[in-house]
Short mmCIF file of C-alpha atoms and ligand atoms in Angstrom, two decimals:
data_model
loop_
_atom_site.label_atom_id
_atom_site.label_comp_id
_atom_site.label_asym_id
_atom_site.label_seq_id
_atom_site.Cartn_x
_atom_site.Cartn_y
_atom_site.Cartn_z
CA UNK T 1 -54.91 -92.94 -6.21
CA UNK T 2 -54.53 -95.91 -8.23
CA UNK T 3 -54.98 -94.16 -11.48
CA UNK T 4 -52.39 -92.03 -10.57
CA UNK T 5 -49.79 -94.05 -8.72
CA UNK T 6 -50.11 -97.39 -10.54
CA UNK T 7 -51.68 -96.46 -14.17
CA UNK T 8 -49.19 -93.68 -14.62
CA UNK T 9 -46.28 -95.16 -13.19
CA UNK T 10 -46.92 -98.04 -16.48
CA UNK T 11 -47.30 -94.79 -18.90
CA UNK T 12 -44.31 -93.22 -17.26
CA UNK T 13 -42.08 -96.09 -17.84
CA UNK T 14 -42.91 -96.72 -21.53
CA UNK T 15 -42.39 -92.74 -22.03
CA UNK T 16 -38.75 -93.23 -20.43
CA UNK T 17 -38.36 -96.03 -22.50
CA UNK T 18 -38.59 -93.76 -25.50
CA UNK T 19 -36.76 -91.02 -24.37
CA UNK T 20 -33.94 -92.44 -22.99
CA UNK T 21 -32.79 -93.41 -19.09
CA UNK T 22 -31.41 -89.82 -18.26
CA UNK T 23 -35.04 -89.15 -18.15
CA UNK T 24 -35.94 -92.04 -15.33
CA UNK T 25 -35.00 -90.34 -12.00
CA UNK T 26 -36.80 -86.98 -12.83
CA UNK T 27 -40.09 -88.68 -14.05
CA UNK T 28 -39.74 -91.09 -11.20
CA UNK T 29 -39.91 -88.74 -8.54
CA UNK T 30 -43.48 -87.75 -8.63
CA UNK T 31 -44.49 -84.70 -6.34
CA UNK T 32 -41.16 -85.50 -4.25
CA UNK T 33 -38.19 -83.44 -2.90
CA UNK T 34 -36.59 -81.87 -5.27
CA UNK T 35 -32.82 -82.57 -5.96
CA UNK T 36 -32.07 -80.22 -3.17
CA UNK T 37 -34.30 -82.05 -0.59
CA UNK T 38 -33.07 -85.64 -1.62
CA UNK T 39 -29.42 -84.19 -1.27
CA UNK T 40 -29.91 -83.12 2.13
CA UNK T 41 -31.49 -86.74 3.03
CA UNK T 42 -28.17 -88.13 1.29
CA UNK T 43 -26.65 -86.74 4.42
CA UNK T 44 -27.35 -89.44 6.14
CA UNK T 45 -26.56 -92.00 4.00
CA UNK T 46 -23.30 -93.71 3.32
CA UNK T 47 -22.31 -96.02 0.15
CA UNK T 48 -23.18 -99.63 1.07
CA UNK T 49 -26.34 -98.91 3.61
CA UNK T 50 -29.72 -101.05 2.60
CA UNK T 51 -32.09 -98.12 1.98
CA UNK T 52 -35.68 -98.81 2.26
CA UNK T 53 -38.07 -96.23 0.43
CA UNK T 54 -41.22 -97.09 1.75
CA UNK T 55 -44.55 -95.86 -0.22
CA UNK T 56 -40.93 -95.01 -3.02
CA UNK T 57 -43.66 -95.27 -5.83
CA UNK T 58 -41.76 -95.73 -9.05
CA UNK T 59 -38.63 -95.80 -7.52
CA UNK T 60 -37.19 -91.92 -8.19
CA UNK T 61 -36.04 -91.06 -5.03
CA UNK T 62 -34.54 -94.35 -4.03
CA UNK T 63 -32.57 -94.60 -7.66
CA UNK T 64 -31.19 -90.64 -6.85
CA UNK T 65 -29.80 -92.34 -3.37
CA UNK T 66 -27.81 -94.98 -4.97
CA UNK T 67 -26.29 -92.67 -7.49
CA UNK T 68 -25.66 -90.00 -5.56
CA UNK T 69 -24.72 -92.35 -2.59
CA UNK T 70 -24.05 -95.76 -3.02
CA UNK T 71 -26.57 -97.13 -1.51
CA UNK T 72 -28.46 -100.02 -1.96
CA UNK T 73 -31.74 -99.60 -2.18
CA UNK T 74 -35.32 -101.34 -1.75
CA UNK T 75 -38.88 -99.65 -3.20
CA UNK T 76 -42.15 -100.83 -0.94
CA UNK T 77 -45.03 -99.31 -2.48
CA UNK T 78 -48.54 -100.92 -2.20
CA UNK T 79 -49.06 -100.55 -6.60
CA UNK T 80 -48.35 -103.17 -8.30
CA UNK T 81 -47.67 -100.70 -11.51
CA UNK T 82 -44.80 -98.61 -9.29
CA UNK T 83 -42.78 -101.41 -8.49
CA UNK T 84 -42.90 -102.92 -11.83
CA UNK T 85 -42.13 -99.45 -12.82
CA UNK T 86 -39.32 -99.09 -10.89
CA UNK T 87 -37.94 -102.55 -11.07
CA UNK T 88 -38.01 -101.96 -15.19
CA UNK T 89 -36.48 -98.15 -14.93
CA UNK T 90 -33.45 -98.74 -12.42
CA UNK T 91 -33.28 -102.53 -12.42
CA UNK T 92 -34.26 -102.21 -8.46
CA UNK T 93 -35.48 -104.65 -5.78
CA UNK T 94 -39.10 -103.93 -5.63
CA UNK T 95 -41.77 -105.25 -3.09
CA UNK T 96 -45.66 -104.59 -3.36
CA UNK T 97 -47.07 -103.82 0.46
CA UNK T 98 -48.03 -100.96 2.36
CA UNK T 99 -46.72 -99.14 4.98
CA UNK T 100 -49.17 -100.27 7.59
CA UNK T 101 -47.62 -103.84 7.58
CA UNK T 102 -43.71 -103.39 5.92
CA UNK T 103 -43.08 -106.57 4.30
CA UNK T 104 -39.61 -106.40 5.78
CA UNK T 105 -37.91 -108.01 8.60
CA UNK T 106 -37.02 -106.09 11.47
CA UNK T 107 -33.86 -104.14 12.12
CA UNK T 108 -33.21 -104.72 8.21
CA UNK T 109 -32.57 -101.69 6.93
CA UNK T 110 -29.98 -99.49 7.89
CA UNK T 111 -32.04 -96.30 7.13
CA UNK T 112 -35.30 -95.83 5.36
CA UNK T 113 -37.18 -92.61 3.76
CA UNK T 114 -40.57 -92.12 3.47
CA UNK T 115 -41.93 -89.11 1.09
CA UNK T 116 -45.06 -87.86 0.09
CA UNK T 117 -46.93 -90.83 2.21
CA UNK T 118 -48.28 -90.07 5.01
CA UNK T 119 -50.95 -88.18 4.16
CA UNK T 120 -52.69 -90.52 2.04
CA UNK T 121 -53.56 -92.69 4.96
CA UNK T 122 -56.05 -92.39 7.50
CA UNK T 123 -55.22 -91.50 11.03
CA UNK T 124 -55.16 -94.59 12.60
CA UNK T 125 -53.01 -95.84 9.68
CA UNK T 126 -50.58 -93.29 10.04
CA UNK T 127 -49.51 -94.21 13.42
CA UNK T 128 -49.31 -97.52 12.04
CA UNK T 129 -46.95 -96.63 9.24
CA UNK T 130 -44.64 -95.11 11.90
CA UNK T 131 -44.59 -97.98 13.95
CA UNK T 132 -43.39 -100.01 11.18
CA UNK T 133 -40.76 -97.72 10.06
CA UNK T 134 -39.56 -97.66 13.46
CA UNK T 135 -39.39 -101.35 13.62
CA UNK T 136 -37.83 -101.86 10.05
CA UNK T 137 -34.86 -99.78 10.91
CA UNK T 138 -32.09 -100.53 12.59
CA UNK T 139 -31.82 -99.17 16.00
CA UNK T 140 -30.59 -95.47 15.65
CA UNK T 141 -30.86 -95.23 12.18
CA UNK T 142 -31.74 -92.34 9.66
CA UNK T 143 -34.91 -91.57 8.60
CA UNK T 144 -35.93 -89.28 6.22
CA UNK T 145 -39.66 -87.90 5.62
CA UNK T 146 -40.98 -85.73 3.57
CA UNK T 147 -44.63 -84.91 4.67
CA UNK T 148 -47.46 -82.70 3.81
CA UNK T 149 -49.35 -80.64 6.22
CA UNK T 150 -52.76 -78.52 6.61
CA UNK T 151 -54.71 -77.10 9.43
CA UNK T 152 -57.35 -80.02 8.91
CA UNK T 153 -57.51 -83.25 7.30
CA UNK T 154 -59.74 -82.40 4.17
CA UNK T 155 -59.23 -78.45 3.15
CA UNK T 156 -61.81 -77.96 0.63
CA UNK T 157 -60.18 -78.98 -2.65
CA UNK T 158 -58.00 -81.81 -1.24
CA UNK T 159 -57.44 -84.51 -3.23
CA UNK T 160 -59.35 -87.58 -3.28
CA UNK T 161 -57.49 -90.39 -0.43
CA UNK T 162 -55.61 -87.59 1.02
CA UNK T 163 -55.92 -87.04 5.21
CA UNK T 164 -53.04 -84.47 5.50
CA UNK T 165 -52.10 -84.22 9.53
CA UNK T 166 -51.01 -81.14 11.12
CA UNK T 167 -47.35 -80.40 11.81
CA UNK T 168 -47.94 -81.16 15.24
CA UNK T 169 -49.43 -84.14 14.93
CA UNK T 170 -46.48 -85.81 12.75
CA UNK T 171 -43.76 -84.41 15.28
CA UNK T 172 -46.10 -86.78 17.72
CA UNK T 173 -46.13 -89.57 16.04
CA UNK T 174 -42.34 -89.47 15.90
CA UNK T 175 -41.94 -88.70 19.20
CA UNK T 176 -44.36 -91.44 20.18
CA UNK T 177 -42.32 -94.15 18.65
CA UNK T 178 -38.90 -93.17 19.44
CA UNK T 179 -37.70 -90.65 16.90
CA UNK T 180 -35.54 -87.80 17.31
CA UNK T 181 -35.59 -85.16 14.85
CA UNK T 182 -32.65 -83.17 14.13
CA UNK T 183 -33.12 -80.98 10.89
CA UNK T 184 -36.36 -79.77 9.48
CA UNK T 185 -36.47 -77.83 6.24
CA UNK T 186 -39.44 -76.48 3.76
CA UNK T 187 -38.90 -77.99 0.66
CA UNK T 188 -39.63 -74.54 -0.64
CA UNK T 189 -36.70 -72.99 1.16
CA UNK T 190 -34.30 -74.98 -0.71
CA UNK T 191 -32.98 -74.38 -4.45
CA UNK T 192 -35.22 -75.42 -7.40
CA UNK T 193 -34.45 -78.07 -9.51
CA UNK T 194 -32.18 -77.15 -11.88
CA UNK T 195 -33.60 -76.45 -15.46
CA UNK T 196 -31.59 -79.84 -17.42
CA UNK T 197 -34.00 -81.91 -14.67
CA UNK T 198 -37.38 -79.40 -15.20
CA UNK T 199 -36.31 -80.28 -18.85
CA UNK T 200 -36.37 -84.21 -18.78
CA UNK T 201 -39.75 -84.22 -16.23
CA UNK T 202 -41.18 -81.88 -19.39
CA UNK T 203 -40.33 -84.19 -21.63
CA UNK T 204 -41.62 -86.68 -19.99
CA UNK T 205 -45.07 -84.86 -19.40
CA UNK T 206 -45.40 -83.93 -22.44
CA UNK T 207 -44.90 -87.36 -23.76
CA UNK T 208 -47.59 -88.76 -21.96
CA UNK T 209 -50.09 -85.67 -22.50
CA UNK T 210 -49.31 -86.92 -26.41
CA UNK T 211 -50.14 -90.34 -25.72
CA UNK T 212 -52.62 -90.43 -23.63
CA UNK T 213 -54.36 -87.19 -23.20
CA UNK T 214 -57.86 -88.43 -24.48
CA UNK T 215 -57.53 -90.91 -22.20
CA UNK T 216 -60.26 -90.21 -18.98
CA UNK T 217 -57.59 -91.72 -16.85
CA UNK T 218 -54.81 -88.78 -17.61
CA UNK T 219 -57.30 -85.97 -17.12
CA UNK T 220 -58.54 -87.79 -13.56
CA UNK T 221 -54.48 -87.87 -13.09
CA UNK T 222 -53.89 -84.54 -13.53
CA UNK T 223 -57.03 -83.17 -12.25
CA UNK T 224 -55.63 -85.00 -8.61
CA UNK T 225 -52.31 -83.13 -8.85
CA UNK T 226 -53.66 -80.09 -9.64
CA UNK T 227 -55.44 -80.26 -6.82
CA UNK T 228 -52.72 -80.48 -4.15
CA UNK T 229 -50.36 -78.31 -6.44
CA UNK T 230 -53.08 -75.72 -6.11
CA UNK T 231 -53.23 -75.83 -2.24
CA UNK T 232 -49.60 -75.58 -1.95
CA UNK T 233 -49.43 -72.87 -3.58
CA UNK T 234 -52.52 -70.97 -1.54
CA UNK T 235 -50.49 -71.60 1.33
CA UNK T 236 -53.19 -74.08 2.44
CA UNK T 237 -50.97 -77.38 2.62
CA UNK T 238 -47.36 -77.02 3.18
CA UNK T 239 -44.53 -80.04 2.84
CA UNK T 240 -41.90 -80.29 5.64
CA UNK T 241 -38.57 -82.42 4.82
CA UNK T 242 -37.30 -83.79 8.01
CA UNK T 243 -34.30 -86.01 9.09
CA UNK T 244 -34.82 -88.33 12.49
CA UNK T 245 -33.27 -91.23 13.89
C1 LIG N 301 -46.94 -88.82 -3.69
S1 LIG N 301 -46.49 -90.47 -4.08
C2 LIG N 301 -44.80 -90.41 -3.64
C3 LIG N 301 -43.98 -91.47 -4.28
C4 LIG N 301 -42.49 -91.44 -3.94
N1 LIG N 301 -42.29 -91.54 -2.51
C5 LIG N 301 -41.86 -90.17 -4.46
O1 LIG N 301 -41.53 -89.31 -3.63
O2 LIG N 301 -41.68 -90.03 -5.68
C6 LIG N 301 -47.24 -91.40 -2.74
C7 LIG N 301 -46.92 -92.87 -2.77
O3 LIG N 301 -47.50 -93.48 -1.61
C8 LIG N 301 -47.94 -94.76 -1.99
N2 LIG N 301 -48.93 -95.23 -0.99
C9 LIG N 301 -50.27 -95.08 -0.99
N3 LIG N 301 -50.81 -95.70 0.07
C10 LIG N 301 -49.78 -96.26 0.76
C11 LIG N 301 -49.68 -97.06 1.93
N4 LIG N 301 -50.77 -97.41 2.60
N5 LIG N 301 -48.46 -97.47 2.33
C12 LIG N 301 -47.35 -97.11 1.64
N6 LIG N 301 -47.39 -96.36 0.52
C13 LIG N 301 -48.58 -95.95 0.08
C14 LIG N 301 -48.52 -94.56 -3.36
O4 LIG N 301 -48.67 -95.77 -4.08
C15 LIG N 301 -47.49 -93.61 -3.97
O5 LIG N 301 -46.47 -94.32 -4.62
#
């Protein structure tokens, strides 16, 4: 995981830094909602609001929010190379620390989001993770997941660090701590990206396939995504987007 979440997110940002800042927000949302997904989290969000994107990566997602919504936002992400990254990209407040101990203070943030990270911790750590989100946010305040789901932790082909829960089990673990959830979507039920933002994420890839595609770490990179993009598509893990408070 650190290859791909801290090594890349340095690549990433020099490749932005070449093609030009439109490109930021669609490179910086790696294996996130799409456009459609983070507008429907907007939702809950008004201009003003700390936002806390915890496990926010290179900061993607979080940057969309305050464009889109005038937020102001906060990336915790436990690599040191995605919080650089996202500091550099969209000049954002950036803390290294994972989401089994939130270095925030309690009842700071007036909602928070959390996408594509629960599955890479282990079970006990995922309870853990919703605890602190629980304890971060302000009481009755929106949170917005976006989590990915199998049958069993490890389907054959699953990517290494990845323990994907079941459906069931995440709707627990909100329950468990005091969430409500009120919408529920499949990111693949919702419009694609549209082709100008497929265009700059291109760009982007094909940047860094340029620079670095000798390079062992891109091929480990890529091998790792391919690996959960293939398992999507069998069907065999599936992503929810859902909105609690
Ligand atoms: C699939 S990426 C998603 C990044 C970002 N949320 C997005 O949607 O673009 C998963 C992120 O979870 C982070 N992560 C890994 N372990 C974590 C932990 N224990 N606590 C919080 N975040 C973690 C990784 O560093 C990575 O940035």
């Amino acid at each position: 995981m650190e290859i791909e979440f801290d090594t890349v997110a340095r690549w990433t940002t020099d490749a932005v830094a070449e093609l030009g800042p439109d490109h930021a927000i669609p490179a910086a949302c790696r294996g996130s909602a799409s456009p459609a997904g983070l507008d429907r989290l907007c939702r809950d969000l008004r201009p003003g609001m700390r936002l806390g994107d915890v496990g926010g990566g290179t900061g993607g997602p979080a940057a969309y929010a305050r464009e889109q919504a005038g937020v102001v936002p906060v990336v915790v992400d436990p690599m040191p190379g995605a919080c650089r990254a996202a500091a550099r990209m969209f000049g954002m407040d950036a803390v290294v620390g994972g989401g089994e101990r939130v270095p925030l203070a309690t009842g700071s943030l007036d909602a928070c989001w959390c996408l594509g990270v629960l599955c890479t911790l282990d079970d006990n750590d995922k309870a853990r993770l919703v605890r602190e989100l629980r304890r971060v946010l302000a009481p009755g305040g929106p949170l917005g997941l976006l989590v990915f789901t199998a049958d069993e932790p490890r389907p054959a082909g699953a990517p290494d660090g990845n323990r994907f829960p079941t459906l069931g089990r995440v709707r627990e673990l909100l329950t468990d701590h005091g969430f409500v959830v009120d919408d529920e979507v499949a990111p693949d039920d919702l419009p694609p990206a549209p082709p100008s933002w497929r265009e700059r994420a291109d760009r982007v890839d094909d940047l860094l396939a340029r620079r670095h595609g000798d390079d062992p770490r891109f091929a480990e990179a890529e091998e790792q995504s391919g690996r959960l993009g293939a398992l999507m598509s069998d069907g065999v893990v599936r992503g929810h987007l859902l909105r609690a408070r």
